């Protein structure tokens, strides 16, 4: 049997899109979606499903698309995934569902992510009618409005719980709002998901920092249970000389200014430095997003500096590919040792690396090559080398057990060391993915339901 | 939305606002701050909590008009609303364990430490206060500070009131003749640096309140970082108050002036050409 080629959604021209914030990858047309669905072999063993952290019935929803039953496909997905428009866009499919698709052996895997995005957007455009839900007289507070908090809130609201989300920022969405840029995840998609949540009766209170504005103990006086989904927002720096020079940004600061604070827009109230020669340190999604944003903010040259090789880059394949298409340079096996400059950053001193023995996570350990230092000129430096859970809430809550690395300790249901207090997402795992945060929110919602009913 | 319940002009370009924010008022303590957004889509800017009334649910702030956002705020009046008002952020002032306290305020900084003066007064250890301003009109909350201080020394740059000269002149004189346990200095960065330097050879502890540039105020951006005793700290969550003698003021100065420098450039690199 001849295997047809994978359908690819159209993409904006790299030389045009790297100057604007429009979404790079278009959504499938209905015709393309049906064509792509047609390639699926409907494997009985469903290997692809094992790759999905939330176990979506992938052949199931694809079969519906094949029959042009898009509403039916949406129903199948919604059994396992609340945010298909988002996951279809940002899941690392090539290491999850698509990695296990049998078609890998004979060609290219089914474009599961693109199909999921198609169905998610189809559903969002149509809007869902929310049936009135009978309230059961139980109240739950959710701290943080990232994917973990949003999912937990939605699942509980559907069961009749009265849910209030408390969010520190002025707008809900967590990383989906302040971190991942518009050209990858349009904010209207996130806003639509949040609108749906409000229709379910979830109350969202922004501008509330739990641990400061309200203490966890105070929440427990008013609510039967609390879910903590505060993410991993604390940025890491390298600890090298010169890192506090003006012009050195954490990716969080840079992306927050551009996305949430809208510094990308002409005449915005929030300033951000628009570098001409920008260096981004790191090679995850956050680094790719920062580099591609810097390009769109008017840089002449943007380089990624990464201490390992291409094979170890943790970003989604598509992001690396898109970044390179947009003209971003990759300086691999290179590590910064000093930030140069007087009043602001003027450059960065790097050292060449080679790969040694694998570390405890199985990734080759980078080793400095003595005497190989060299300087790169730059007027802006963005550090995207990782984040850890924000200590603010645990510090204000001595009874909440955390690990040495600041991760909230939970059992398999998300229950923390405090009765009726659950946690999930990046706050309970360290920086991970949207889909894992979502599934943690869902798991905790289930546990809360079982304990309170 | 948060309502401005009252507004008072205390001096040219200095306004006092009473904001309806019961949640913030409930847990607020002297030394902490809030971050506000004037209108949807606007900048997040920090201000010290100058007073709070837990019964009425109000928070008072004093704002000096210096730039775009504070100018926008200055246009609003009682009854108007602002988009966001989040807090209390940062750690409260901790003067426990000190017996003889000197409060040093510069400009608006002299006023925002009035709750600390009140607390010390109540504890029976009223502070010695040195309060400086450019001229008499800019010396705000003078009566309040006078009431709660054991001694009160006003200073003006132009000699229009009190002694002529900078607060450091008075601080130095006081340190030369008396022993103090601690100085709490709040005001513009150069003033806090100068006070710290005057006290450097004296065993007195100096606490300053760092007004670094901030975004979130919760520790997630790192924009407010300051070097304290060789370590990087975040002013918003580790501070805002730090041991002045351990602060790398040279670095703090360059960081504070970063946006200033670019905002005054003709072809503004930060915001793009300014819309008139
Ligand atoms: C730039 C960037 C790009 C990424 N790209 C991808 C990608 O392509 N694919 C992918 O799968 N993952 C990606 N990730 C990771 C993914 O976004 C996170 O794993 C996910 O968002 C974690 O969700 P969460 O709900 O745990 O927390 P978050 O999304 O971090 O949300 C936490 C929320 O809690 C709020 N909060 C924190 N503390 C408090 C408090 N004390 N009181 C009240 N509110 C509080 C925060 O303001 C925030 O809104 C990316 C992350 C970043 C930063
Ligand atoms: C913890 C903290 C507490 C503060 N408390 C008060 C207060 O009680 N009353 C008050 O009037 N101001 C206070 N400030 C300073 C206040 O936040 C700034 O004046 C304000 O952000 C300026 O906003 P703007 O948009 O009007 O000015 P911009 O247009 O942003 O800037 C105008 C000028 O002010 C400088 N500037 C901007 N931000 C700061 C800053 N954080 N510190 C010093 N200079 C700055 C700029 O470089 C520029 O020269 C505090 C700052 C911090 C960090
Ligand atoms: S949720 Fe993510 S992993 Fe699961 S099927 Fe969708 S894209 Fe694949
Ligand atoms: S493994 Fe691939 S071909 Fe088989 S059912 Fe899953 S998506 Fe379809
Ligand atoms: S203001 Fe962002 S970390 Fe302090």
PDB file of N, CA, C and O in Angstrom, chain A residues 39-80:
ATOM      1  N   UNK A  39      -5.285   9.233   6.055  1.00  0.00           N
ATOM      2  CA  UNK A  39      -4.012   8.493   6.070  1.00  0.00           C
ATOM      3  C   UNK A  39      -3.890   7.576   7.283  1.00  0.00           C
ATOM      4  O   UNK A  39      -3.060   6.679   7.310  1.00  0.00           O
ATOM      5  N   UNK A  40      -4.708   7.830   8.306  1.00  0.00           N
ATOM      6  CA  UNK A  40      -4.578   7.068   9.545  1.00  0.00           C
ATOM      7  C   UNK A  40      -5.010   5.624   9.318  1.00  0.00           C
ATOM      8  O   UNK A  40      -6.023   5.355   8.695  1.00  0.00           O
ATOM      9  N   UNK A  41      -4.206   4.688   9.841  1.00  0.00           N
ATOM     10  CA  UNK A  41      -4.477   3.264   9.612  1.00  0.00           C
ATOM     11  C   UNK A  41      -5.449   2.682  10.630  1.00  0.00           C
ATOM     12  O   UNK A  41      -5.779   1.512  10.573  1.00  0.00           O
ATOM     13  N   UNK A  42      -5.892   3.521  11.596  1.00  0.00           N
ATOM     14  CA  UNK A  42      -6.820   3.059  12.644  1.00  0.00           C
ATOM     15  C   UNK A  42      -6.295   1.783  13.307  1.00  0.00           C
ATOM     16  O   UNK A  42      -7.017   0.782  13.453  1.00  0.00           O
ATOM     17  N   UNK A  43      -5.048   1.833  13.701  1.00  0.00           N
ATOM     18  CA  UNK A  43      -4.396   0.665  14.313  1.00  0.00           C
ATOM     19  C   UNK A  43      -5.189   0.179  15.530  1.00  0.00           C
ATOM     20  O   UNK A  43      -5.532   0.973  16.403  1.00  0.00           O
ATOM     21  N   UNK A  44      -5.393  -1.112  15.601  1.00  0.00           N
ATOM     22  CA  UNK A  44      -6.131  -1.698  16.722  1.00  0.00           C
ATOM     23  C   UNK A  44      -5.398  -1.472  18.044  1.00  0.00           C
ATOM     24  O   UNK A  44      -5.998  -1.194  19.070  1.00  0.00           O
ATOM     25  N   UNK A  45      -4.060  -1.578  17.994  1.00  0.00           N
ATOM     26  CA  UNK A  45      -3.274  -1.469  19.231  1.00  0.00           C
ATOM     27  C   UNK A  45      -3.133  -0.019  19.713  1.00  0.00           C
ATOM     28  O   UNK A  45      -2.681   0.217  20.836  1.00  0.00           O
ATOM     29  N   UNK A  46      -3.515   0.911  18.873  1.00  0.00           N
ATOM     30  CA  UNK A  46      -3.440   2.347  19.202  1.00  0.00           C
ATOM     31  C   UNK A  46      -2.106   2.793  19.831  1.00  0.00           C
ATOM     32  O   UNK A  46      -2.094   3.334  20.951  1.00  0.00           O
ATOM     33  N   UNK A  47      -0.998   2.526  19.167  1.00  0.00           N
ATOM     34  CA  UNK A  47       0.289   2.903  19.778  1.00  0.00           C
ATOM     35  C   UNK A  47       0.388   4.396  20.072  1.00  0.00           C
ATOM     36  O   UNK A  47       0.954   4.800  21.090  1.00  0.00           O
ATOM     37  N   UNK A  48      -0.200   5.227  19.201  1.00  0.00           N
ATOM     38  CA  UNK A  48      -0.108   6.679  19.369  1.00  0.00           C
ATOM     39  C   UNK A  48      -0.672   7.131  20.714  1.00  0.00           C
ATOM     40  O   UNK A  48      -0.148   8.039  21.355  1.00  0.00           O
ATOM     41  N   UNK A  49      -1.740   6.459  21.176  1.00  0.00           N
ATOM     42  CA  UNK A  49      -2.400   6.877  22.418  1.00  0.00           C
ATOM     43  C   UNK A  49      -1.449   6.766  23.604  1.00  0.00           C
ATOM     44  O   UNK A  49      -1.490   7.583  24.526  1.00  0.00           O
ATOM     45  N   UNK A  50      -0.547   5.772  23.544  1.00  0.00           N
ATOM     46  CA  UNK A  50       0.408   5.599  24.646  1.00  0.00           C
ATOM     47  C   UNK A  50       1.351   6.788  24.746  1.00  0.00           C
ATOM     48  O   UNK A  50       1.934   7.047  25.798  1.00  0.00           O
ATOM     49  N   UNK A  51       1.509   7.518  23.650  1.00  0.00           N
ATOM     50  CA  UNK A  51       2.413   8.671  23.665  1.00  0.00           C
ATOM     51  C   UNK A  51       1.762   9.934  24.185  1.00  0.00           C
ATOM     52  O   UNK A  51       2.433  10.935  24.411  1.00  0.00           O
ATOM     53  N   UNK A  52       0.431   9.892  24.348  1.00  0.00           N
ATOM     54  CA  UNK A  52      -0.265  11.094  24.800  1.00  0.00           C
ATOM     55  C   UNK A  52      -0.419  11.056  26.319  1.00  0.00           C
ATOM     56  O   UNK A  52      -1.051  10.141  26.839  1.00  0.00           O
ATOM     57  N   UNK A  53       0.130  12.051  27.019  1.00  0.00           N
ATOM     58  CA  UNK A  53       0.074  12.014  28.493  1.00  0.00           C
ATOM     59  C   UNK A  53      -1.351  11.971  29.044  1.00  0.00           C
ATOM     60  O   UNK A  53      -1.542  11.539  30.177  1.00  0.00           O
ATOM     61  N   UNK A  54      -2.357  12.418  28.266  1.00  0.00           N
ATOM     62  CA  UNK A  54      -3.721  12.363  28.797  1.00  0.00           C
ATOM     63  C   UNK A  54      -4.545  11.278  28.105  1.00  0.00           C
ATOM     64  O   UNK A  54      -5.738  11.147  28.351  1.00  0.00           O
ATOM     65  N   UNK A  55      -3.896  10.508  27.242  1.00  0.00           N
ATOM     66  CA  UNK A  55      -4.559   9.357  26.648  1.00  0.00           C
ATOM     67  C   UNK A  55      -5.768   9.667  25.776  1.00  0.00           C
ATOM     68  O   UNK A  55      -6.783   8.961  25.835  1.00  0.00           O
ATOM     69  N   UNK A  56      -5.675  10.687  24.954  1.00  0.00           N
ATOM     70  CA  UNK A  56      -6.764  10.978  24.006  1.00  0.00           C
ATOM     71  C   UNK A  56      -6.955   9.762  23.093  1.00  0.00           C
ATOM     72  O   UNK A  56      -5.976   9.152  22.651  1.00  0.00           O
ATOM     73  N   UNK A  57      -8.202   9.413  22.799  1.00  0.00           N
ATOM     74  CA  UNK A  57      -8.481   8.336  21.848  1.00  0.00           C
ATOM     75  C   UNK A  57      -8.208   8.878  20.444  1.00  0.00           C
ATOM     76  O   UNK A  57      -9.114   9.333  19.742  1.00  0.00           O
ATOM     77  N   UNK A  58      -6.926   8.830  20.074  1.00  0.00           N
ATOM     78  CA  UNK A  58      -6.499   9.481  18.832  1.00  0.00           C
ATOM     79  C   UNK A  58      -7.155   8.867  17.591  1.00  0.00           C
ATOM     80  O   UNK A  58      -7.785   9.581  16.812  1.00  0.00           O
ATOM     81  N   UNK A  59      -7.081   7.515  17.398  1.00  0.00           N
ATOM     82  CA  UNK A  59      -7.763   6.962  16.217  1.00  0.00           C
ATOM     83  C   UNK A  59      -9.264   7.257  16.256  1.00  0.00           C
ATOM     84  O   UNK A  59      -9.875   7.479  15.203  1.00  0.00           O
ATOM     85  N   UNK A  60      -9.813   7.333  17.443  1.00  0.00           N
ATOM     86  CA  UNK A  60     -11.240   7.612  17.597  1.00  0.00           C
ATOM     87  C   UNK A  60     -11.610   8.970  17.027  1.00  0.00           C
ATOM     88  O   UNK A  60     -12.546   9.100  16.230  1.00  0.00           O
ATOM     89  N   UNK A  61     -10.874  10.016  17.408  1.00  0.00           N
ATOM     90  CA  UNK A  61     -11.276  11.330  16.909  1.00  0.00           C
ATOM     91  C   UNK A  61     -10.907  11.500  15.438  1.00  0.00           C
ATOM     92  O   UNK A  61     -11.588  12.178  14.675  1.00  0.00           O
ATOM     93  N   UNK A  62      -9.823  10.798  15.033  1.00  0.00           N
ATOM     94  CA  UNK A  62      -9.435  10.903  13.618  1.00  0.00           C
ATOM     95  C   UNK A  62     -10.490  10.237  12.720  1.00  0.00           C
ATOM     96  O   UNK A  62     -10.813  10.740  11.640  1.00  0.00           O
ATOM     97  N   UNK A  63     -11.064   9.130  13.215  1.00  0.00           N
ATOM     98  CA  UNK A  63     -12.116   8.451  12.439  1.00  0.00           C
ATOM     99  C   UNK A  63     -13.295   9.385  12.197  1.00  0.00           C
ATOM    100  O   UNK A  63     -13.896   9.392  11.118  1.00  0.00           O
ATOM    101  N   UNK A  64     -13.625  10.177  13.217  1.00  0.00           N
ATOM    102  CA  UNK A  64     -14.738  11.124  13.063  1.00  0.00           C
ATOM    103  C   UNK A  64     -14.390  12.198  12.029  1.00  0.00           C
ATOM    104  O   UNK A  64     -15.237  12.601  11.227  1.00  0.00           O
ATOM    105  N   UNK A  65     -13.155  12.669  12.062  1.00  0.00           N
ATOM    106  CA  UNK A  65     -12.756  13.693  11.077  1.00  0.00           C
ATOM    107  C   UNK A  65     -12.882  13.116   9.666  1.00  0.00           C
ATOM    108  O   UNK A  65     -13.363  13.777   8.744  1.00  0.00           O
ATOM    109  N   UNK A  66     -12.460  11.866   9.543  1.00  0.00           N
ATOM    110  CA  UNK A  66     -12.512  11.192   8.252  1.00  0.00           C
ATOM    111  C   UNK A  66     -13.941  11.217   7.696  1.00  0.00           C
ATOM    112  O   UNK A  66     -14.159  11.381   6.506  1.00  0.00           O
ATOM    113  N   UNK A  67     -14.910  11.108   8.615  1.00  0.00           N
ATOM    114  CA  UNK A  67     -16.320  11.144   8.188  1.00  0.00           C
ATOM    115  C   UNK A  67     -16.856  12.567   8.162  1.00  0.00           C
ATOM    116  O   UNK A  67     -18.073  12.779   8.105  1.00  0.00           O
ATOM    117  N   UNK A  68     -15.973  13.552   8.278  1.00  0.00           N
ATOM    118  CA  UNK A  68     -16.360  14.965   8.338  1.00  0.00           C
ATOM    119  C   UNK A  68     -17.295  15.261   9.506  1.00  0.00           C
ATOM    120  O   UNK A  68     -18.046  16.226   9.485  1.00  0.00           O
ATOM    121  N   UNK A  69     -17.260  14.413  10.539  1.00  0.00           N
ATOM    122  CA  UNK A  69     -18.065  14.664  11.740  1.00  0.00           C
ATOM    123  C   UNK A  69     -17.186  15.393  12.768  1.00  0.00           C
ATOM    124  O   UNK A  69     -16.640  14.778  13.683  1.00  0.00           O
ATOM    125  N   UNK A  70     -17.049  16.707  12.557  1.00  0.00           N
ATOM    126  CA  UNK A  70     -16.112  17.458  13.399  1.00  0.00           C
ATOM    127  C   UNK A  70     -16.628  17.621  14.824  1.00  0.00           C
ATOM    128  O   UNK A  70     -15.856  17.626  15.771  1.00  0.00           O
ATOM    129  N   UNK A  71     -17.934  17.766  14.973  1.00  0.00           N
ATOM    130  CA  UNK A  71     -18.492  17.842  16.336  1.00  0.00           C
ATOM    131  C   UNK A  71     -18.225  16.542  17.088  1.00  0.00           C
ATOM    132  O   UNK A  71     -17.866  16.559  18.269  1.00  0.00           O
ATOM    133  N   UNK A  72     -18.384  15.425  16.379  1.00  0.00           N
ATOM    134  CA  UNK A  72     -18.132  14.121  16.985  1.00  0.00           C
ATOM    135  C   UNK A  72     -16.674  14.012  17.415  1.00  0.00           C
ATOM    136  O   UNK A  72     -16.355  13.532  18.508  1.00  0.00           O
ATOM    137  N   UNK A  73     -15.767  14.503  16.546  1.00  0.00           N
ATOM    138  CA  UNK A  73     -14.334  14.463  16.867  1.00  0.00           C
ATOM    139  C   UNK A  73     -14.073  15.284  18.128  1.00  0.00           C
ATOM    140  O   UNK A  73     -13.316  14.871  19.015  1.00  0.00           O
ATOM    141  N   UNK A  74     -14.716  16.444  18.200  1.00  0.00           N
ATOM    142  CA  UNK A  74     -14.525  17.317  19.371  1.00  0.00           C
ATOM    143  C   UNK A  74     -14.972  16.608  20.644  1.00  0.00           C
ATOM    144  O   UNK A  74     -14.317  16.710  21.684  1.00  0.00           O
ATOM    145  N   UNK A  75     -16.086  15.883  20.558  1.00  0.00           N
ATOM    146  CA  UNK A  75     -16.571  15.163  21.737  1.00  0.00           C
ATOM    147  C   UNK A  75     -15.557  14.121  22.203  1.00  0.00           C
ATOM    148  O   UNK A  75     -15.327  13.966  23.401  1.00  0.00           O
ATOM    149  N   UNK A  76     -14.971  13.401  21.235  1.00  0.00           N
ATOM    150  CA  UNK A  76     -13.986  12.384  21.613  1.00  0.00           C
ATOM    151  C   UNK A  76     -12.804  13.042  22.327  1.00  0.00           C
ATOM    152  O   UNK A  76     -12.358  12.582  23.386  1.00  0.00           O
ATOM    153  N   UNK A  77     -12.304  14.142  21.746  1.00  0.00           N
ATOM    154  CA  UNK A  77     -11.137  14.795  22.368  1.00  0.00           C
ATOM    155  C   UNK A  77     -11.481  15.306  23.768  1.00  0.00           C
ATOM    156  O   UNK A  77     -10.704  15.152  24.706  1.00  0.00           O
ATOM    157  N   UNK A  78     -12.678  15.894  23.888  1.00  0.00           N
ATOM    158  CA  UNK A  78     -12.986  16.560  25.163  1.00  0.00           C
ATOM    159  C   UNK A  78     -13.114  15.588  26.327  1.00  0.00           C
ATOM    160  O   UNK A  78     -13.047  15.990  27.480  1.00  0.00           O
ATOM    161  N   UNK A  79     -13.260  14.294  26.020  1.00  0.00           N
ATOM    162  CA  UNK A  79     -13.253  13.331  27.119  1.00  0.00           C
ATOM    163  C   UNK A  79     -11.926  13.335  27.863  1.00  0.00           C
ATOM    164  O   UNK A  79     -11.859  13.085  29.064  1.00  0.00           O
ATOM    165  N   UNK A  80     -10.837  13.638  27.129  1.00  0.00           N
ATOM    166  CA  UNK A  80      -9.513  13.576  27.768  1.00  0.00           C
ATOM    167  C   UNK A  80      -8.804  14.912  27.830  1.00  0.00           C
ATOM    168  O   UNK A  80      -7.917  15.122  28.653  1.00  0.00           O
TER     169      UNK A  80
END
